[in-house]
Amino acid sequence: MNTTPETIRERLLFLHSLPSMTHRLLTKLITFDSTLQMPFETNSTVPHHVQRELQTILQTSNWYTSLSLHTCTPVTILDDNYPPQLRHIPNPPFVLYTKGDLTLFLQPLLAVIGTRQPTSYGEQVCKTLVPPIVEQKVVIVSGGAYGIDRASHETAIAAGGKTVAVLGSGFQHLYPKVHRPLFQKIATDHLLVSEYPPQTPPKRWNFPARNRIVSGLSQAICIIEAKRHSGTFSTVEHALHQGRDVFVVPGSIFSAASVGPLELLAEGAQPVVNKETLLEYFCR
């Protein structure tokens, strides 16, 4: 019976999978003890509620079962195949649960994001910008949400390109549910990624944290329509802190969906004048 994770990687995966574990607490544990042996010691200084949960789970015969049952591949920050561009962002994820082609992490990546309620203009822009960029072997990253996220994934696939979807829930709780066929397609032929263990349901606060991975994986982000104070701005903030380039598609001054992009342009974001704008960026 294997009741104790033996390697640092196993301990990291084990602790990360605990429902009560937070990124902040795990950061403290790693800072205090880089081997992560301390939480498993009798006189551990881990908070009591986490220690109780540890003792319960340690009694199981195979702590790794929950991951293997969902046929996902966990990639830890200790692994060679961890996305190199994520290592240097603030608060990098310690573990990424993945399904699909991990080599996509090594390709040029562009995040295409925007409103969950795009206008016909926004959809047309997505269908115009994405195909030529994926023809240059640039991978499209987005968050799997309604609207521009879904359009960017589907347009990349239809154009014969590759896409990465970063989710705000575990693989056992794919969200939104209506996108499950799309997520299954991405998991089979592209790459599905989540920071959250498979059993994690979608929670409101997961998605802003998810956004730092969308931008962190990418060399640049492109905004196609966004209302003021929308979730898209969370990704923009992460991108700026991470040193990523921000491209914005201008829109009509009469459209609420264009308020966000116009504000970003006024603050100095790079305008997407035509489809060549992004091509020149990646082909320079």
PDB file of C-alpha atoms in Angstrom:
ATOM      1  CA  MET A   1       0.000   0.000   0.000  1.00  0.00           C
ATOM      2  CA  ASN A   2       1.469   3.331  -1.080  1.00  0.00           C
ATOM      3  CA  THR A   3       0.257   5.845   1.496  1.00  0.00           C
ATOM      4  CA  THR A   4       2.988   8.480   1.283  1.00  0.00           C
ATOM      5  CA  PRO A   5       4.089  10.365  -1.822  1.00  0.00           C
ATOM      6  CA  GLU A   6       7.764   9.550  -2.183  1.00  0.00           C
ATOM      7  CA  THR A   7       9.118  12.252  -4.496  1.00  0.00           C
ATOM      8  CA  ILE A   8       8.837  16.035  -4.428  1.00  0.00           C
ATOM      9  CA  ARG A   9       6.747  15.882  -7.603  1.00  0.00           C
ATOM     10  CA  GLU A  10       4.351  13.375  -6.043  1.00  0.00           C
ATOM     11  CA  ARG A  11       4.013  15.516  -2.923  1.00  0.00           C
ATOM     12  CA  LEU A  12       3.300  18.572  -5.041  1.00  0.00           C
ATOM     13  CA  LEU A  13       0.600  16.756  -7.011  1.00  0.00           C
ATOM     14  CA  PHE A  14      -0.869  15.293  -3.853  1.00  0.00           C
ATOM     15  CA  LEU A  15      -1.068  18.605  -1.998  1.00  0.00           C
ATOM     16  CA  HIS A  16      -2.341  20.459  -5.068  1.00  0.00           C
ATOM     17  CA  SER A  17      -5.210  17.976  -5.431  1.00  0.00           C
ATOM     18  CA  LEU A  18      -6.582  18.635  -1.934  1.00  0.00           C
ATOM     19  CA  PRO A  19      -9.933  20.469  -2.061  1.00  0.00           C
ATOM     20  CA  SER A  20      -8.891  22.806   0.763  1.00  0.00           C
ATOM     21  CA  MET A  21      -5.499  23.643  -0.739  1.00  0.00           C
ATOM     22  CA  THR A  22      -5.016  27.164  -2.086  1.00  0.00           C
ATOM     23  CA  HIS A  23      -2.308  28.583  -4.321  1.00  0.00           C
ATOM     24  CA  ARG A  24      -1.341  30.987  -1.549  1.00  0.00           C
ATOM     25  CA  LEU A  25      -0.940  28.249   1.068  1.00  0.00           C
ATOM     26  CA  LEU A  26       0.957  25.980  -1.299  1.00  0.00           C
ATOM     27  CA  THR A  27       3.293  28.875  -2.107  1.00  0.00           C
ATOM     28  CA  LYS A  28       3.964  29.296   1.626  1.00  0.00           C
ATOM     29  CA  LEU A  29       4.625  25.569   2.045  1.00  0.00           C
ATOM     30  CA  ILE A  30       7.084  25.521  -0.846  1.00  0.00           C
ATOM     31  CA  THR A  31       8.804  28.671   0.420  1.00  0.00           C
ATOM     32  CA  PHE A  32       9.153  27.130   3.888  1.00  0.00           C
ATOM     33  CA  ASP A  33      10.189  23.677   2.673  1.00  0.00           C
ATOM     34  CA  SER A  34      11.068  23.158  -0.994  1.00  0.00           C
ATOM     35  CA  THR A  35      10.991  19.370  -0.534  1.00  0.00           C
ATOM     36  CA  LEU A  36       7.370  19.495   0.701  1.00  0.00           C
ATOM     37  CA  GLN A  37       8.145  16.833   3.276  1.00  0.00           C
ATOM     38  CA  MET A  38       7.028  18.986   6.189  1.00  0.00           C
ATOM     39  CA  PRO A  39       3.235  18.594   5.674  1.00  0.00           C
ATOM     40  CA  PHE A  40       3.610  14.830   6.117  1.00  0.00           C
ATOM     41  CA  GLU A  41       5.547  14.993   9.373  1.00  0.00           C
ATOM     42  CA  THR A  42       3.924  14.345  12.755  1.00  0.00           C
ATOM     43  CA  ASN A  43       4.810  17.756  14.175  1.00  0.00           C
ATOM     44  CA  SER A  44       3.802  19.616  11.040  1.00  0.00           C
ATOM     45  CA  THR A  45       2.952  23.310  11.244  1.00  0.00           C
ATOM     46  CA  VAL A  46       0.385  23.007   8.453  1.00  0.00           C
ATOM     47  CA  PRO A  47      -3.012  24.489   9.478  1.00  0.00           C
ATOM     48  CA  HIS A  48      -5.094  21.947  11.373  1.00  0.00           C
ATOM     49  CA  HIS A  49      -7.946  21.702   8.829  1.00  0.00           C
ATOM     50  CA  VAL A  50      -5.484  20.841   6.053  1.00  0.00           C
ATOM     51  CA  GLN A  51      -3.589  18.422   8.308  1.00  0.00           C
ATOM     52  CA  ARG A  52      -6.836  16.591   9.129  1.00  0.00           C
ATOM     53  CA  GLU A  53      -7.635  16.270   5.448  1.00  0.00           C
ATOM     54  CA  LEU A  54      -4.106  15.050   4.749  1.00  0.00           C
ATOM     55  CA  GLN A  55      -4.447  12.303   7.325  1.00  0.00           C
ATOM     56  CA  THR A  56      -7.756  11.167   5.833  1.00  0.00           C
ATOM     57  CA  ILE A  57      -6.440  10.997   2.288  1.00  0.00           C
ATOM     58  CA  LEU A  58      -3.150   9.394   3.332  1.00  0.00           C
ATOM     59  CA  GLN A  59      -5.147   6.377   4.467  1.00  0.00           C
ATOM     60  CA  THR A  60      -6.299   5.662   0.914  1.00  0.00           C
ATOM     61  CA  SER A  61      -4.463   3.016  -1.060  1.00  0.00           C
ATOM     62  CA  ASN A  62      -3.641   5.112  -4.095  1.00  0.00           C
ATOM     63  CA  TRP A  63      -3.601   8.916  -3.887  1.00  0.00           C
ATOM     64  CA  TYR A  64      -3.020   9.188  -7.652  1.00  0.00           C
ATOM     65  CA  THR A  65      -6.263   7.432  -8.627  1.00  0.00           C
ATOM     66  CA  SER A  66      -8.368  10.567  -8.990  1.00  0.00           C
ATOM     67  CA  LEU A  67      -6.045  11.834 -11.712  1.00  0.00           C
ATOM     68  CA  SER A  68      -5.673   8.568 -13.621  1.00  0.00           C
ATOM     69  CA  LEU A  69      -9.428   7.975 -13.661  1.00  0.00           C
ATOM     70  CA  HIS A  70      -9.861  11.125 -15.706  1.00  0.00           C
ATOM     71  CA  THR A  71      -7.070  10.178 -18.116  1.00  0.00           C
ATOM     72  CA  CYS A  72      -5.405  13.545 -17.806  1.00  0.00           C
ATOM     73  CA  THR A  73      -1.710  14.289 -17.766  1.00  0.00           C
ATOM     74  CA  PRO A  74      -0.570  16.502 -14.897  1.00  0.00           C
ATOM     75  CA  VAL A  75       2.361  18.758 -15.731  1.00  0.00           C
ATOM     76  CA  THR A  76       4.092  20.267 -12.705  1.00  0.00           C
ATOM     77  CA  ILE A  77       6.392  23.260 -12.510  1.00  0.00           C
ATOM     78  CA  LEU A  78       9.152  20.736 -11.743  1.00  0.00           C
ATOM     79  CA  ASP A  79       8.724  18.995 -15.111  1.00  0.00           C
ATOM     80  CA  ASP A  80      10.768  19.602 -18.250  1.00  0.00           C
ATOM     81  CA  ASN A  81       7.588  19.852 -20.345  1.00  0.00           C
ATOM     82  CA  TYR A  82       6.106  22.646 -18.225  1.00  0.00           C
ATOM     83  CA  PRO A  83       5.396  25.634 -20.515  1.00  0.00           C
ATOM     84  CA  PRO A  84       8.593  27.720 -20.391  1.00  0.00           C
ATOM     85  CA  GLN A  85       6.724  30.996 -20.818  1.00  0.00           C
ATOM     86  CA  LEU A  86       4.707  30.354 -17.632  1.00  0.00           C
ATOM     87  CA  ARG A  87       7.723  29.856 -15.369  1.00  0.00           C
ATOM     88  CA  HIS A  88       8.441  33.571 -15.166  1.00  0.00           C
ATOM     89  CA  ILE A  89       4.967  35.057 -14.681  1.00  0.00           C
ATOM     90  CA  PRO A  90       3.808  36.255 -11.249  1.00  0.00           C
ATOM     91  CA  ASN A  91       2.185  33.362  -9.347  1.00  0.00           C
ATOM     92  CA  PRO A  92       2.766  30.637 -11.950  1.00  0.00           C
ATOM     93  CA  PRO A  93       0.485  27.597 -11.601  1.00  0.00           C
ATOM     94  CA  PHE A  94       2.225  24.771  -9.758  1.00  0.00           C
ATOM     95  CA  VAL A  95       0.297  22.123 -11.696  1.00  0.00           C
ATOM     96  CA  LEU A  96      -1.473  22.073 -15.043  1.00  0.00           C
ATOM     97  CA  TYR A  97      -3.873  19.219 -15.749  1.00  0.00           C
ATOM     98  CA  THR A  98      -3.837  18.565 -19.472  1.00  0.00           C
ATOM     99  CA  LYS A  99      -5.480  16.513 -22.185  1.00  0.00           C
ATOM    100  CA  GLY A 100      -4.064  16.530 -25.687  1.00  0.00           C
ATOM    101  CA  ASP A 101      -0.930  17.601 -27.493  1.00  0.00           C
ATOM    102  CA  LEU A 102       1.630  19.038 -25.065  1.00  0.00           C
ATOM    103  CA  THR A 103       3.934  20.078 -27.913  1.00  0.00           C
ATOM    104  CA  LEU A 104       1.546  22.989 -28.526  1.00  0.00           C
ATOM    105  CA  PHE A 105       3.109  24.675 -25.487  1.00  0.00           C
ATOM    106  CA  LEU A 106       6.270  25.102 -27.559  1.00  0.00           C
ATOM    107  CA  GLN A 107       4.611  26.734 -30.566  1.00  0.00           C
ATOM    108  CA  PRO A 108       3.991  30.467 -31.081  1.00  0.00           C
ATOM    109  CA  LEU A 109       0.759  31.242 -29.235  1.00  0.00           C
ATOM    110  CA  LEU A 110      -1.754  34.070 -29.584  1.00  0.00           C
ATOM    111  CA  ALA A 111      -4.624  34.583 -27.137  1.00  0.00           C
ATOM    112  CA  VAL A 112      -7.840  35.692 -28.840  1.00  0.00           C
ATOM    113  CA  ILE A 113     -10.448  36.787 -26.316  1.00  0.00           C
ATOM    114  CA  GLY A 114     -13.440  39.071 -25.950  1.00  0.00           C
ATOM    115  CA  THR A 115     -17.067  39.442 -25.034  1.00  0.00           C
ATOM    116  CA  ARG A 116     -19.416  36.544 -24.337  1.00  0.00           C
ATOM    117  CA  GLN A 117     -22.047  38.342 -26.428  1.00  0.00           C
ATOM    118  CA  PRO A 118     -20.343  39.322 -29.677  1.00  0.00           C
ATOM    119  CA  THR A 119     -22.024  41.260 -32.426  1.00  0.00           C
ATOM    120  CA  SER A 120     -22.012  40.034 -35.999  1.00  0.00           C
ATOM    121  CA  TYR A 121     -19.060  42.394 -36.503  1.00  0.00           C
ATOM    122  CA  GLY A 122     -17.076  40.663 -33.758  1.00  0.00           C
ATOM    123  CA  GLU A 123     -17.778  37.224 -35.184  1.00  0.00           C
ATOM    124  CA  GLN A 124     -16.800  38.394 -38.657  1.00  0.00           C
ATOM    125  CA  VAL A 125     -13.539  39.844 -37.316  1.00  0.00           C
ATOM    126  CA  CYS A 126     -12.710  36.546 -35.614  1.00  0.00           C
ATOM    127  CA  LYS A 127     -13.352  34.604 -38.826  1.00  0.00           C
ATOM    128  CA  THR A 128     -11.151  37.076 -40.722  1.00  0.00           C
ATOM    129  CA  LEU A 129      -8.171  37.279 -38.361  1.00  0.00           C
ATOM    130  CA  VAL A 130      -7.784  33.709 -37.120  1.00  0.00           C
ATOM    131  CA  PRO A 131      -7.419  31.644 -40.356  1.00  0.00           C
ATOM    132  CA  PRO A 132      -4.382  33.468 -41.785  1.00  0.00           C
ATOM    133  CA  ILE A 133      -2.619  33.422 -38.422  1.00  0.00           C
ATOM    134  CA  VAL A 134      -3.083  29.677 -37.890  1.00  0.00           C
ATOM    135  CA  GLU A 135      -1.796  29.101 -41.420  1.00  0.00           C
ATOM    136  CA  GLN A 136       1.507  30.423 -40.052  1.00  0.00           C
ATOM    137  CA  LYS A 137       1.456  27.680 -37.374  1.00  0.00           C
ATOM    138  CA  VAL A 138       0.464  30.091 -34.617  1.00  0.00           C
ATOM    139  CA  VAL A 139      -1.676  28.357 -31.978  1.00  0.00           C
ATOM    140  CA  ILE A 140      -4.829  30.137 -30.776  1.00  0.00           C
ATOM    141  CA  VAL A 141      -5.326  30.267 -27.002  1.00  0.00           C
ATOM    142  CA  SER A 142      -8.620  31.176 -25.348  1.00  0.00           C
ATOM    143  CA  GLY A 143     -10.730  30.447 -22.296  1.00  0.00           C
ATOM    144  CA  GLY A 144     -13.449  28.159 -23.658  1.00  0.00           C
ATOM    145  CA  ALA A 145     -16.220  30.605 -22.708  1.00  0.00           C
ATOM    146  CA  TYR A 146     -19.216  31.755 -24.726  1.00  0.00           C
ATOM    147  CA  GLY A 147     -18.828  34.281 -27.511  1.00  0.00           C
ATOM    148  CA  ILE A 148     -15.411  35.261 -28.838  1.00  0.00           C
ATOM    149  CA  ASP A 149     -13.645  32.477 -26.911  1.00  0.00           C
ATOM    150  CA  ARG A 150     -15.723  29.799 -28.572  1.00  0.00           C
ATOM    151  CA  ALA A 151     -15.534  31.515 -31.962  1.00  0.00           C
ATOM    152  CA  SER A 152     -11.742  31.668 -31.792  1.00  0.00           C
ATOM    153  CA  HIS A 153     -11.442  27.968 -30.916  1.00  0.00           C
ATOM    154  CA  GLU A 154     -13.896  26.867 -33.595  1.00  0.00           C
ATOM    155  CA  THR A 155     -12.440  29.138 -36.280  1.00  0.00           C
ATOM    156  CA  ALA A 156      -8.922  27.840 -35.604  1.00  0.00           C
ATOM    157  CA  ILE A 157     -10.132  24.247 -35.885  1.00  0.00           C
ATOM    158  CA  ALA A 158     -12.153  24.919 -39.049  1.00  0.00           C
ATOM    159  CA  ALA A 159      -9.109  26.578 -40.631  1.00  0.00           C
ATOM    160  CA  GLY A 160      -6.955  23.527 -39.972  1.00  0.00           C
ATOM    161  CA  GLY A 161      -5.008  25.179 -37.163  1.00  0.00           C
ATOM    162  CA  LYS A 162      -4.411  24.310 -33.531  1.00  0.00           C
ATOM    163  CA  THR A 163      -5.980  25.708 -30.383  1.00  0.00           C
ATOM    164  CA  VAL A 164      -5.534  25.575 -26.602  1.00  0.00           C
ATOM    165  CA  ALA A 165      -8.495  25.982 -24.247  1.00  0.00           C
ATOM    166  CA  VAL A 166      -7.740  26.999 -20.649  1.00  0.00           C
ATOM    167  CA  LEU A 167     -10.632  26.123 -18.347  1.00  0.00           C
ATOM    168  CA  GLY A 168     -11.779  27.556 -15.023  1.00  0.00           C
ATOM    169  CA  SER A 169     -12.917  24.179 -13.674  1.00  0.00           C
ATOM    170  CA  GLY A 170     -11.715  20.593 -13.444  1.00  0.00           C
ATOM    171  CA  PHE A 171     -12.198  18.089 -16.250  1.00  0.00           C
ATOM    172  CA  GLN A 172     -14.931  16.313 -14.306  1.00  0.00           C
ATOM    173  CA  HIS A 173     -16.984  19.527 -14.439  1.00  0.00           C
ATOM    174  CA  LEU A 174     -16.502  20.939 -17.935  1.00  0.00           C
ATOM    175  CA  TYR A 175     -17.981  24.427 -18.096  1.00  0.00           C
ATOM    176  CA  PRO A 176     -19.986  25.670 -19.850  1.00  0.00           C
ATOM    177  CA  LYS A 177     -21.695  22.309 -20.298  1.00  0.00           C
ATOM    178  CA  VAL A 178     -22.965  23.193 -23.774  1.00  0.00           C
ATOM    179  CA  HIS A 179     -19.325  23.343 -24.943  1.00  0.00           C
ATOM    180  CA  ARG A 180     -18.545  19.743 -23.979  1.00  0.00           C
ATOM    181  CA  PRO A 181     -18.420  18.501 -27.612  1.00  0.00           C
ATOM    182  CA  LEU A 182     -15.999  21.324 -28.408  1.00  0.00           C
ATOM    183  CA  PHE A 183     -13.850  20.515 -25.364  1.00  0.00           C
ATOM    184  CA  GLN A 184     -13.796  16.830 -26.295  1.00  0.00           C
ATOM    185  CA  LYS A 185     -12.624  17.762 -29.784  1.00  0.00           C
ATOM    186  CA  ILE A 186      -9.919  19.998 -28.351  1.00  0.00           C
ATOM    187  CA  ALA A 187      -8.804  17.314 -25.881  1.00  0.00           C
ATOM    188  CA  THR A 188      -8.498  14.789 -28.708  1.00  0.00           C
ATOM    189  CA  ASP A 189      -6.828  16.843 -31.437  1.00  0.00           C
ATOM    190  CA  HIS A 190      -5.548  19.991 -29.699  1.00  0.00           C
ATOM    191  CA  LEU A 191      -4.920  20.798 -26.021  1.00  0.00           C
ATOM    192  CA  LEU A 192      -7.223  21.226 -23.037  1.00  0.00           C
ATOM    193  CA  VAL A 193      -5.681  22.770 -19.907  1.00  0.00           C
ATOM    194  CA  SER A 194      -6.836  23.478 -16.364  1.00  0.00           C
ATOM    195  CA  GLU A 195      -5.064  24.582 -13.215  1.00  0.00           C
ATOM    196  CA  TYR A 196      -7.760  22.836 -11.218  1.00  0.00           C
ATOM    197  CA  PRO A 197      -7.853  19.155 -10.209  1.00  0.00           C
ATOM    198  CA  PRO A 198     -10.450  17.072 -12.123  1.00  0.00           C
ATOM    199  CA  GLN A 199     -13.007  17.116  -9.311  1.00  0.00           C
ATOM    200  CA  THR A 200     -13.106  20.937  -9.040  1.00  0.00           C
ATOM    201  CA  PRO A 201     -16.466  22.516 -10.004  1.00  0.00           C
ATOM    202  CA  PRO A 202     -16.589  25.943 -11.681  1.00  0.00           C
ATOM    203  CA  LYS A 203     -16.430  28.782  -9.181  1.00  0.00           C
ATOM    204  CA  ARG A 204     -16.674  32.487  -9.905  1.00  0.00           C
ATOM    205  CA  TRP A 205     -13.202  33.287  -8.564  1.00  0.00           C
ATOM    206  CA  ASN A 206     -11.550  30.553 -10.663  1.00  0.00           C
ATOM    207  CA  PHE A 207     -11.919  32.494 -13.891  1.00  0.00           C
ATOM    208  CA  PRO A 208      -9.854  35.620 -13.112  1.00  0.00           C
ATOM    209  CA  ALA A 209      -7.084  33.245 -11.965  1.00  0.00           C
ATOM    210  CA  ARG A 210      -7.549  31.240 -15.172  1.00  0.00           C
ATOM    211  CA  ASN A 211      -7.031  34.412 -17.204  1.00  0.00           C
ATOM    212  CA  ARG A 212      -3.409  34.778 -16.058  1.00  0.00           C
ATOM    213  CA  ILE A 213      -2.693  31.424 -17.726  1.00  0.00           C
ATOM    214  CA  VAL A 214      -4.431  32.433 -20.972  1.00  0.00           C
ATOM    215  CA  SER A 215      -2.189  35.489 -21.252  1.00  0.00           C
ATOM    216  CA  GLY A 216       0.847  33.839 -19.696  1.00  0.00           C
ATOM    217  CA  LEU A 217       0.930  31.065 -22.290  1.00  0.00           C
ATOM    218  CA  SER A 218       0.789  33.564 -25.131  1.00  0.00           C
ATOM    219  CA  GLN A 219       3.269  35.906 -26.729  1.00  0.00           C
ATOM    220  CA  ALA A 220       0.464  38.416 -27.251  1.00  0.00           C
ATOM    221  CA  ILE A 221      -3.270  38.801 -26.728  1.00  0.00           C
ATOM    222  CA  CYS A 222      -5.875  40.127 -29.154  1.00  0.00           C
ATOM    223  CA  ILE A 223      -9.124  41.659 -27.893  1.00  0.00           C
ATOM    224  CA  ILE A 224     -12.214  41.419 -30.092  1.00  0.00           C
ATOM    225  CA  GLU A 225     -15.086  43.349 -28.469  1.00  0.00           C
ATOM    226  CA  ALA A 226     -15.433  43.768 -24.716  1.00  0.00           C
ATOM    227  CA  LYS A 227     -17.784  45.748 -22.542  1.00  0.00           C
ATOM    228  CA  ARG A 228     -16.428  48.082 -19.882  1.00  0.00           C
ATOM    229  CA  HIS A 229     -15.249  46.273 -16.728  1.00  0.00           C
ATOM    230  CA  SER A 230     -15.725  42.846 -18.318  1.00  0.00           C
ATOM    231  CA  GLY A 231     -13.671  39.759 -17.532  1.00  0.00           C
ATOM    232  CA  THR A 232     -11.587  40.495 -20.607  1.00  0.00           C
ATOM    233  CA  PHE A 233      -9.955  43.353 -18.708  1.00  0.00           C
ATOM    234  CA  SER A 234      -8.718  40.847 -16.126  1.00  0.00           C
ATOM    235  CA  THR A 235      -6.754  39.119 -18.873  1.00  0.00           C
ATOM    236  CA  VAL A 236      -5.445  42.457 -20.130  1.00  0.00           C
ATOM    237  CA  GLU A 237      -4.185  43.344 -16.638  1.00  0.00           C
ATOM    238  CA  HIS A 238      -2.424  40.008 -16.354  1.00  0.00           C
ATOM    239  CA  ALA A 239      -0.913  40.456 -19.808  1.00  0.00           C
ATOM    240  CA  LEU A 240       0.485  43.865 -18.914  1.00  0.00           C
ATOM    241  CA  HIS A 241       2.032  42.567 -15.683  1.00  0.00           C
ATOM    242  CA  GLN A 242       3.519  39.668 -17.625  1.00  0.00           C
ATOM    243  CA  GLY A 243       5.024  41.901 -20.294  1.00  0.00           C
ATOM    244  CA  ARG A 244       2.811  40.571 -23.088  1.00  0.00           C
ATOM    245  CA  ASP A 245       1.839  42.670 -26.110  1.00  0.00           C
ATOM    246  CA  VAL A 246      -1.818  43.723 -26.256  1.00  0.00           C
ATOM    247  CA  PHE A 247      -3.596  44.078 -29.600  1.00  0.00           C
ATOM    248  CA  VAL A 248      -7.091  45.494 -29.885  1.00  0.00           C
ATOM    249  CA  VAL A 249      -9.597  45.429 -32.723  1.00  0.00           C
ATOM    250  CA  PRO A 250     -11.284  48.859 -33.050  1.00  0.00           C
ATOM    251  CA  GLY A 251     -15.068  48.959 -33.170  1.00  0.00           C
ATOM    252  CA  SER A 252     -17.984  51.299 -33.621  1.00  0.00           C
ATOM    253  CA  ILE A 253     -18.406  54.140 -31.138  1.00  0.00           C
ATOM    254  CA  PHE A 254     -22.119  53.296 -31.172  1.00  0.00           C
ATOM    255  CA  SER A 255     -21.625  49.734 -29.924  1.00  0.00           C
ATOM    256  CA  ALA A 256     -21.464  48.845 -26.220  1.00  0.00           C
ATOM    257  CA  ALA A 257     -19.248  45.902 -27.183  1.00  0.00           C
ATOM    258  CA  SER A 258     -16.626  48.352 -28.465  1.00  0.00           C
ATOM    259  CA  VAL A 259     -16.333  50.482 -25.330  1.00  0.00           C
ATOM    260  CA  GLY A 260     -13.631  48.283 -23.846  1.00  0.00           C
ATOM    261  CA  PRO A 261     -11.424  48.110 -26.965  1.00  0.00           C
ATOM    262  CA  LEU A 262     -11.727  51.859 -27.563  1.00  0.00           C
ATOM    263  CA  GLU A 263     -10.658  52.574 -23.980  1.00  0.00           C
ATOM    264  CA  LEU A 264      -7.685  50.241 -24.355  1.00  0.00           C
ATOM    265  CA  LEU A 265      -6.679  51.937 -27.587  1.00  0.00           C
ATOM    266  CA  ALA A 266      -6.822  55.308 -25.845  1.00  0.00           C
ATOM    267  CA  GLU A 267      -4.482  53.906 -23.180  1.00  0.00           C
ATOM    268  CA  GLY A 268      -1.923  52.803 -25.755  1.00  0.00           C
ATOM    269  CA  ALA A 269      -2.861  49.283 -26.870  1.00  0.00           C
ATOM    270  CA  GLN A 270      -1.792  48.339 -30.380  1.00  0.00           C
ATOM    271  CA  PRO A 271      -4.629  48.597 -32.946  1.00  0.00           C
ATOM    272  CA  VAL A 272      -5.314  45.736 -35.334  1.00  0.00           C
ATOM    273  CA  VAL A 273      -5.610  47.657 -38.583  1.00  0.00           C
ATOM    274  CA  ASN A 274      -6.064  44.563 -40.769  1.00  0.00           C
ATOM    275  CA  LYS A 275      -5.198  40.861 -40.804  1.00  0.00           C
ATOM    276  CA  GLU A 276      -1.601  41.710 -41.706  1.00  0.00           C
ATOM    277  CA  THR A 277      -1.087  43.382 -38.308  1.00  0.00           C
ATOM    278  CA  LEU A 278      -0.877  40.074 -36.457  1.00  0.00           C
ATOM    279  CA  LEU A 279       0.890  38.309 -39.315  1.00  0.00           C
ATOM    280  CA  GLU A 280       3.662  40.889 -39.283  1.00  0.00           C
ATOM    281  CA  TYR A 281       4.011  40.511 -35.505  1.00  0.00           C
ATOM    282  CA  PHE A 282       4.539  36.755 -35.655  1.00  0.00           C
ATOM    283  CA  CYS A 283       6.522  36.692 -38.892  1.00  0.00           C
ATOM    284  CA  ARG A 284       8.975  39.478 -38.046  1.00  0.00           C
TER     285      ARG A 284
END
